Short mmCIF file of C-alpha atoms (C1' of nucleotides) in Angstrom, two decimals:
data_model
loop_
_atom_site.label_atom_id
_atom_site.label_comp_id
_atom_site.label_asym_id
_atom_site.label_seq_id
_atom_site.Cartn_x
_atom_site.Cartn_y
_atom_site.Cartn_z
CA MET A 869 85.59 152.31 59.22
CA PRO A 870 85.01 148.67 60.22
CA GLN A 871 88.01 146.62 61.11
CA ALA A 872 88.97 143.74 58.83
CA ALA A 873 87.80 140.43 60.31
CA GLU A 874 91.20 138.83 60.30
CA THR A 875 92.86 141.73 62.12
CA PRO A 876 93.44 140.68 65.72
CA VAL A 877 91.99 143.05 68.25
CA ARG A 878 94.31 143.62 71.18
CA PRO A 879 92.75 143.01 74.58
CA ASP A 880 92.60 146.36 76.38
CA PRO A 881 93.98 146.27 79.94
CA ASP A 882 91.92 149.31 80.85
CA LEU A 883 88.70 147.42 80.07
CA LEU A 884 89.83 144.68 82.45
CA LEU A 885 90.85 147.11 85.18
CA ALA A 886 87.49 148.89 84.91
CA TRP A 887 85.76 145.50 85.28
CA TYR A 888 87.93 144.74 88.28
CA ASP A 889 87.09 148.04 89.91
CA ARG A 890 83.39 147.18 89.64
CA HIS A 891 83.54 143.51 90.66
CA ARG A 892 86.51 143.33 93.01
CA ARG A 893 85.95 140.53 95.50
CA THR A 894 86.60 140.83 99.22
CA LEU A 895 89.02 138.07 100.27
CA PRO A 896 90.63 137.47 103.68
CA TRP A 897 94.09 138.43 102.44
CA ARG A 898 93.08 141.34 100.26
CA ALA A 899 93.73 144.85 101.56
CA PRO A 900 90.87 147.40 101.45
CA VAL A 901 90.75 149.56 98.31
CA GLY A 902 93.50 152.15 98.47
CA ALA A 903 95.20 150.50 101.41
CA ARG A 904 98.72 149.15 101.10
CA ALA A 905 99.00 145.35 101.12
CA ASP A 906 101.01 143.66 103.88
CA PRO A 907 103.80 141.65 102.16
CA TYR A 908 103.59 138.99 104.89
CA ARG A 909 99.91 138.42 104.27
CA VAL A 910 100.35 138.47 100.49
CA TRP A 911 103.14 135.90 100.73
CA LEU A 912 101.23 133.67 103.18
CA SER A 913 98.12 133.72 101.00
CA GLU A 914 100.02 133.05 97.80
CA ILE A 915 101.73 129.98 99.28
CA MET A 916 98.42 128.64 100.53
CA LEU A 917 96.68 129.32 97.21
CA GLN A 918 99.21 127.25 95.21
CA GLN A 919 97.03 124.54 93.60
CA THR A 920 94.43 125.23 96.28
CA THR A 921 90.96 126.80 96.08
CA VAL A 922 90.12 130.11 97.74
CA LYS A 923 87.46 128.29 99.75
CA ALA A 924 89.92 125.74 101.14
CA ALA A 925 92.69 128.24 101.93
CA GLY A 926 90.51 130.90 103.59
CA PRO A 927 90.09 129.31 107.06
CA TYR A 928 93.72 128.23 107.16
CA PHE A 929 94.85 131.74 106.31
CA LEU A 930 92.84 133.22 109.18
CA ARG A 931 94.10 130.62 111.67
CA PHE A 932 97.73 131.20 110.62
CA LEU A 933 97.35 134.94 110.85
CA GLU A 934 95.94 134.71 114.34
CA ARG A 935 98.62 132.29 115.55
CA PHE A 936 101.51 133.92 113.62
CA PRO A 937 100.68 137.58 113.10
CA ASP A 938 103.99 138.43 111.47
CA VAL A 939 106.95 136.76 109.81
CA ALA A 940 109.07 136.88 112.97
CA SER A 941 106.54 134.93 115.03
CA LEU A 942 106.35 132.30 112.28
CA ALA A 943 110.13 132.05 112.10
CA ARG A 944 110.38 131.52 115.86
CA ALA A 945 107.82 128.69 115.96
CA PRO A 946 108.83 125.03 116.00
CA LEU A 947 108.30 123.40 112.59
CA ASP A 948 105.87 120.92 114.14
CA ASP A 949 103.54 123.72 115.22
CA VAL A 950 103.43 124.90 111.64
CA LEU A 951 102.77 121.37 110.31
CA LYS A 952 99.93 120.90 112.85
CA LEU A 953 98.26 124.09 111.71
CA TRP A 954 98.77 123.12 108.04
CA ALA A 955 97.42 119.55 108.45
CA GLY A 956 94.59 118.90 106.00
CA LEU A 957 95.58 121.55 103.47
CA GLY A 958 97.85 119.24 101.47
CA TYR A 959 101.16 119.64 99.62
CA TYR A 960 103.04 119.63 102.91
CA SER A 961 106.36 120.71 101.41
CA ARG A 962 104.69 124.10 101.27
CA ALA A 963 104.49 124.15 105.06
CA ARG A 964 108.11 123.17 105.48
CA ASN A 965 109.21 125.77 102.94
CA LEU A 966 106.91 128.35 104.54
CA HIS A 967 108.79 127.92 107.81
CA ALA A 968 112.19 127.95 106.10
CA CYS A 969 111.21 131.04 104.10
CA ALA A 970 110.13 132.91 107.26
CA GLN A 971 113.51 132.12 108.85
CA ALA A 972 115.34 133.23 105.67
CA VAL A 973 113.46 136.53 105.61
CA VAL A 974 114.46 137.16 109.24
CA ALA A 975 118.06 136.00 108.86
CA LEU A 976 118.87 137.47 105.42
CA HIS A 977 116.51 140.41 105.08
CA GLY A 978 116.04 141.71 108.64
CA GLY A 979 112.51 140.45 108.87
CA ARG A 980 111.23 142.40 105.83
CA PHE A 981 110.29 140.78 102.54
CA PRO A 982 112.48 141.82 99.61
CA ASP A 983 110.67 143.80 96.94
CA THR A 984 112.28 142.51 93.76
CA GLU A 985 111.34 139.37 91.85
CA ALA A 986 114.94 138.14 91.79
CA GLU A 987 115.37 138.32 95.57
CA LEU A 988 111.93 136.81 96.16
CA LEU A 989 112.74 133.94 93.81
CA ASP A 990 115.67 132.99 96.03
CA LEU A 991 113.35 132.25 98.97
CA PRO A 992 112.27 128.66 99.72
CA GLY A 993 108.87 127.79 98.23
CA VAL A 994 108.78 130.94 96.10
CA GLY A 995 108.79 130.16 92.39
CA PRO A 996 108.22 132.28 89.28
CA TYR A 997 104.51 132.77 89.87
CA THR A 998 104.71 133.60 93.58
CA ALA A 999 107.69 135.94 93.19
CA ALA A 1000 105.83 137.87 90.51
CA ALA A 1001 102.62 137.93 92.52
CA ILE A 1002 104.28 139.30 95.63
CA ALA A 1003 106.27 141.87 93.65
CA ALA A 1004 103.10 143.09 91.90
CA ILE A 1005 100.54 142.85 94.69
CA ALA A 1006 102.61 143.80 97.74
CA PHE A 1007 105.04 146.25 96.09
CA ASP A 1008 103.18 147.35 92.97
CA ARG A 1009 106.03 146.41 90.72
CA PRO A 1010 105.30 145.66 87.02
CA ALA A 1011 105.83 141.89 87.15
CA VAL A 1012 104.18 139.50 84.69
CA VAL A 1013 102.03 137.27 86.87
CA VAL A 1014 101.14 133.99 85.22
CA ASP A 1015 99.10 131.34 86.99
CA GLY A 1016 96.68 128.75 85.67
CA ASN A 1017 93.96 131.38 85.33
CA VAL A 1018 96.12 133.67 83.24
CA GLU A 1019 97.24 130.77 81.06
CA ARG A 1020 93.64 129.83 80.36
CA VAL A 1021 92.66 133.44 79.60
CA MET A 1022 95.55 133.88 77.17
CA ALA A 1023 94.95 130.51 75.53
CA ARG A 1024 91.37 131.61 74.83
CA LEU A 1025 92.09 135.23 73.86
CA PHE A 1026 94.50 134.05 71.19
CA ALA A 1027 93.00 130.60 70.49
CA VAL A 1028 96.34 128.91 71.12
CA GLU A 1029 96.20 125.44 69.55
CA GLU A 1030 99.39 124.12 71.06
CA PRO A 1031 98.51 121.76 73.93
CA MET A 1032 99.59 122.18 77.55
CA PRO A 1033 102.04 122.07 79.11
CA ALA A 1034 104.14 122.76 76.00
CA ALA A 1035 102.22 125.98 75.40
CA LYS A 1036 103.35 127.53 78.69
CA PRO A 1037 106.24 129.65 77.28
CA ARG A 1038 104.00 130.94 74.48
CA LEU A 1039 101.25 131.83 76.94
CA ARG A 1040 103.74 133.64 79.12
CA ARG A 1041 104.96 135.73 76.16
CA LEU A 1042 101.35 136.63 75.30
CA ALA A 1043 100.65 137.59 78.92
CA ALA A 1044 103.73 139.84 78.89
CA GLU A 1045 102.57 141.54 75.67
CA VAL A 1046 99.13 142.29 77.05
CA ALA A 1047 100.14 143.43 80.51
CA PRO A 1048 100.12 147.20 81.16
CA VAL A 1049 102.72 149.14 83.11
CA ARG A 1050 100.04 150.85 85.22
CA ARG A 1051 98.51 149.35 88.35
CA PRO A 1052 100.49 146.09 88.28
CA GLY A 1053 98.99 144.71 91.50
CA ASP A 1054 95.43 145.43 90.48
CA TYR A 1055 96.01 144.07 86.98
CA ALA A 1056 97.52 140.84 88.30
CA GLN A 1057 94.55 140.27 90.59
CA ALA A 1058 92.16 141.27 87.85
CA THR A 1059 93.43 138.67 85.40
CA MET A 1060 93.27 135.97 88.04
CA ASP A 1061 89.80 137.05 89.15
CA LEU A 1062 88.66 136.99 85.55
CA GLY A 1063 89.85 133.42 85.19
CA ALA A 1064 88.33 132.40 88.52
CA THR A 1065 84.88 133.93 88.03
CA ILE A 1066 84.23 134.57 84.31
CA CYS A 1067 86.72 132.68 82.15
CA THR A 1068 86.22 129.45 84.07
CA PRO A 1069 87.43 126.04 82.85
CA LYS A 1070 84.14 124.38 81.98
CA SER A 1071 81.49 126.96 81.12
CA PRO A 1072 82.89 130.45 80.72
CA ALA A 1073 80.45 133.34 81.12
CA CYS A 1074 81.53 135.10 77.93
CA ALA A 1075 78.49 137.37 78.00
CA LEU A 1076 79.86 139.01 81.18
CA CYS A 1077 83.48 139.20 80.02
CA PRO A 1078 85.15 142.57 79.51
CA TRP A 1079 87.41 140.92 76.93
CA ASP A 1080 84.68 139.13 74.92
CA ASP A 1081 85.31 141.31 71.88
CA PRO A 1082 88.95 140.46 71.24
CA CYS A 1083 88.60 136.79 72.29
CA ARG A 1084 89.26 134.50 69.38
CA ALA A 1085 88.19 131.33 71.20
CA ARG A 1086 84.76 132.88 71.86
CA ALA A 1087 84.57 133.87 68.21
CA GLY A 1088 85.33 130.27 67.31
CA GLY A 1089 82.34 129.10 69.33
CA ALA A 1090 84.04 126.67 71.73
CA PRO A 1091 86.03 128.71 74.27
CA GLN A 1092 85.69 125.95 76.89
CA THR A 1093 87.93 123.69 74.78
CA TYR A 1094 90.95 125.91 75.53
CA PRO A 1095 93.62 125.48 76.66
CA ARG A 1096 94.21 122.33 74.60
CA LYS A 1097 95.56 119.44 76.62
CA THR A 1098 97.37 116.14 76.04
CA ALA A 1099 95.75 113.05 77.53
CA LYS A 1100 96.66 112.27 81.12
CA ALA A 1101 97.99 108.93 82.31
CA ALA A 1102 95.60 106.89 84.42
CA ARG A 1103 95.96 107.06 88.19
CA PRO A 1104 97.38 103.76 89.56
CA GLN A 1105 95.70 102.01 92.48
CA ARG A 1106 97.87 101.03 95.43
CA PHE A 1107 97.03 99.01 98.53
CA GLY A 1108 98.32 98.90 102.07
CA VAL A 1109 97.61 98.02 105.71
CA ALA A 1110 97.28 100.45 108.59
CA TYR A 1111 97.92 99.32 112.16
CA TRP A 1112 95.82 100.74 114.95
CA VAL A 1113 97.40 99.99 118.33
CA GLU A 1114 95.35 101.23 121.24
CA ARG A 1115 96.03 101.04 124.97
CA ALA A 1116 93.28 100.69 127.55
CA ASP A 1117 93.87 104.33 128.57
CA GLY A 1118 93.08 105.51 125.01
CA ALA A 1119 96.64 106.12 123.84
CA VAL A 1120 97.31 105.23 120.20
CA LEU A 1121 100.62 104.45 118.51
CA VAL A 1122 101.73 107.08 115.98
CA ARG A 1123 105.03 107.94 114.36
CA ALA A 1124 106.67 110.71 112.35
CA ARG A 1125 107.13 110.30 108.63
CA PRO A 1126 110.50 111.09 107.01
CA LEU A 1127 111.02 114.78 106.19
CA LYS A 1128 111.27 114.17 102.48
CA GLY A 1129 108.73 112.58 100.17
CA LEU A 1130 104.98 112.03 100.42
CA LEU A 1131 103.43 113.66 103.53
CA GLY A 1132 106.99 114.51 104.61
CA GLY A 1133 107.42 115.46 108.25
CA MET A 1134 103.82 114.71 109.12
CA THR A 1135 102.48 112.29 111.74
CA GLU A 1136 101.09 108.92 110.66
CA ILE A 1137 99.22 105.95 111.92
CA PRO A 1138 101.76 103.16 111.31
CA THR A 1139 101.27 101.44 107.91
CA GLY A 1140 103.15 98.98 105.80
CA ALA A 1141 104.29 99.58 102.25
CA TRP A 1142 101.84 101.01 99.76
CA ASP A 1143 102.01 98.93 96.60
CA GLU A 1144 99.94 97.89 93.62
CA ALA A 1145 100.68 94.22 94.20
CA ILE A 1146 99.35 93.93 97.82
CA ASP A 1147 96.28 91.72 98.12
CA LEU A 1148 93.94 92.98 100.83
CA SER A 1149 91.98 89.70 100.74
CA ALA A 1150 95.07 87.81 101.93
CA PRO A 1151 94.94 85.98 105.27
CA LEU A 1152 95.27 88.02 108.47
CA ALA A 1153 98.72 86.70 109.19
CA ALA A 1154 99.93 88.01 105.84
CA LEU A 1155 98.39 91.42 106.38
CA ALA A 1156 99.97 91.62 109.83
CA ARG A 1157 103.45 90.98 108.50
CA GLU A 1158 104.52 94.62 108.61
CA ALA A 1159 102.90 95.41 111.97
CA PRO A 1160 104.93 97.78 114.20
CA VAL A 1161 104.44 95.60 117.33
CA ALA A 1162 103.66 91.97 118.01
CA GLY A 1163 100.14 91.39 119.16
CA ARG A 1164 96.78 89.72 118.60
CA TRP A 1165 95.62 91.48 115.46
CA ARG A 1166 92.09 91.59 114.18
CA ARG A 1167 90.80 93.16 111.02
CA LEU A 1168 88.33 95.99 111.36
CA PRO A 1169 85.35 96.02 109.00
CA GLY A 1170 85.53 98.45 106.12
CA GLU A 1171 88.48 99.97 104.32
CA VAL A 1172 89.91 103.42 103.94
CA GLU A 1173 90.01 104.93 100.45
CA HIS A 1174 92.03 107.99 99.63
CA VAL A 1175 93.07 109.67 96.43
CA PHE A 1176 96.44 111.41 96.16
CA SER A 1177 97.48 113.51 93.19
CA HIS A 1178 99.27 110.69 91.42
CA PHE A 1179 97.80 107.44 92.84
CA ALA A 1180 94.77 106.10 94.67
CA LEU A 1181 95.16 104.20 97.94
CA ARG A 1182 93.01 101.54 99.62
CA LEU A 1183 93.99 100.60 103.19
CA ALA A 1184 92.84 97.67 105.27
CA VAL A 1185 92.90 98.50 109.00
CA LEU A 1186 94.20 96.01 111.57
CA ALA A 1187 93.78 96.68 115.28
CA CYS A 1188 95.19 95.24 118.44
CA ASP A 1189 94.90 96.06 122.14
CA ALA A 1190 98.25 97.05 123.63
CA PRO A 1191 99.19 95.98 127.17
CA ALA A 1192 99.46 98.90 129.57
CA GLY A 1193 103.23 98.78 129.84
CA LEU A 1194 104.04 98.36 126.14
CA LYS A 1195 106.87 100.65 125.08
CA ALA A 1196 106.58 102.49 121.80
CA PRO A 1197 108.99 101.03 119.26
CA PRO A 1198 111.88 103.24 117.99
CA GLY A 1199 110.55 106.20 116.00
CA ALA A 1200 107.02 105.83 117.36
CA ARG A 1201 105.22 107.39 120.31
CA TRP A 1202 101.89 107.27 122.10
CA ALA A 1203 99.30 109.96 121.37
CA ALA A 1204 95.95 110.45 123.04
CA ARG A 1205 93.27 109.00 120.76
CA ASP A 1206 90.91 111.85 121.47
CA ALA A 1207 93.59 114.49 120.83
CA LEU A 1208 94.55 113.29 117.35
CA ASP A 1209 92.72 116.33 115.91
CA GLY A 1210 95.57 118.53 117.13
CA GLU A 1211 98.27 116.32 115.62
CA ALA A 1212 99.95 116.97 112.24
CA LEU A 1213 97.87 114.14 110.84
CA PRO A 1214 97.17 114.18 107.08
CA SER A 1215 93.67 113.39 105.84
CA VAL A 1216 94.32 109.81 104.92
CA PHE A 1217 95.27 109.00 108.52
CA ARG A 1218 92.30 110.95 109.89
CA LYS A 1219 90.17 108.56 107.87
CA VAL A 1220 91.98 105.60 109.44
CA ALA A 1221 91.43 107.08 112.88
CA ALA A 1222 87.73 107.73 112.18
CA LEU A 1223 87.25 104.15 111.06
CA ALA A 1224 89.07 102.74 114.08
CA ARG A 1225 87.39 105.03 116.62
CA ALA A 1226 83.96 104.11 115.27
CA GLU A 1227 84.78 100.44 115.73
CA PHE A 1228 86.23 100.88 119.23
CA SER A 1229 83.32 102.97 120.47
CA ARG A 1230 80.93 100.35 119.07
CA LYS A 1231 82.78 97.72 121.07
CA ALA A 1232 82.84 99.81 124.25
"C1'" DT B 306 111.85 117.53 80.88
"C1'" DA B 307 108.79 115.00 83.43
"C1'" DC B 308 107.62 113.45 87.63
"C1'" DT B 309 106.42 114.16 92.57
"C1'" DC B 310 103.53 116.24 95.71
"C1'" DG B 311 97.11 116.62 98.78
"C1'" DT B 312 92.74 117.70 99.31
"C1'" DG B 313 87.83 118.56 98.85
"C1'" DG B 314 84.34 120.29 95.84
"C1'" DC B 315 82.06 119.96 91.62
"C1'" DC B 316 79.12 118.15 87.78
"C1'" DT C 46 80.53 107.89 90.50
"C1'" DG C 47 84.80 109.31 88.91
"C1'" DG C 48 87.52 112.37 86.46
"C1'" DC C 49 88.60 117.13 86.60
"C1'" DC C 50 89.97 120.98 88.83
"C1'" DA C 51 92.32 124.88 92.10
"C1'" DA C 52 96.39 131.91 92.71
"C1'" DG C 53 102.85 125.89 91.44
"C1'" DA C 54 107.45 124.52 93.35
"C1'" DG C 55 111.14 121.30 93.77
"C1'" DT C 56 113.96 117.98 91.84
#
DNA sequence: TACTCGTGGCC
DNA sequence: TGGCCAAGAGT
């Protein structure tokens, strides 16, 4: 007997698990089929994957695993070593919390990750998603794992009209209703893989989807329009000046940023304030007003553009040659220009260094 | 609750 | 080219 059209069809977890068994991807942090996952690797990968693509996180994961093969070795390391290895991956509070979390696992749990969501949630940098993911994937506990993929899949399955982010609690409830008790780790990874490879944001491959039948967004003809969203605010543009101070021996002035806030704890090329009102076409003397040292400044050709999550930045770069005996001002230090790669230098400052080095080598 | 917090790839 | 997007957490 045919089912009435208005009767919702429940998505069948077994269909998804069968799809997962056929299409399971090999990822650097994923244990072989049947093998038990290492909680340390699961945790490390989940932290790195927060708001970060698999492609970007992969090389970092392998480098971390080689340098810090277990949680104890990571806990023993100086924070700066961790920041250096994390440089370029972004969201640097993750690196600071990663280090704090490793130390907490050693100090409070004898070097073994706890296996319950509640205990995991108490660890630095571990929120609702990550606690559930570790519980499910590393310990096969029936946790409801909800990330952006799962939210998108649920929004489409049930054609949720409420816009994000207000719809989050509703999507979580739906995810909990659909989730099976069996194979929690596999199911969690299956829902995320589905969102990452089939139920993608822009052009979902519904023809290949194991849940195409119960999906109400697909039935409606425009699955790519879910989840609904409210309009985002425009990204403001800020301006600033970076100061490249180079000695004849190739040493460059750098300094550490405050532990809290943007790029917290990372190394920087000295810059002045970043503000919307700064005019980069102002006279040289005005641009040099916040310089870290007195000197004969010149403006380098070109500018550095960089986009952060909540504002865009354009930097003018001023340079000056430092006398051999110049002492670094308080809070600053000299770093070898050709060893900046190994510093905990965020991308925006690597762009500054690239611009300055190009100009200096042209001159030389 | 709403804002802060990076980066690189994609179309 | 520029907005959008990625396995969110902290405050």
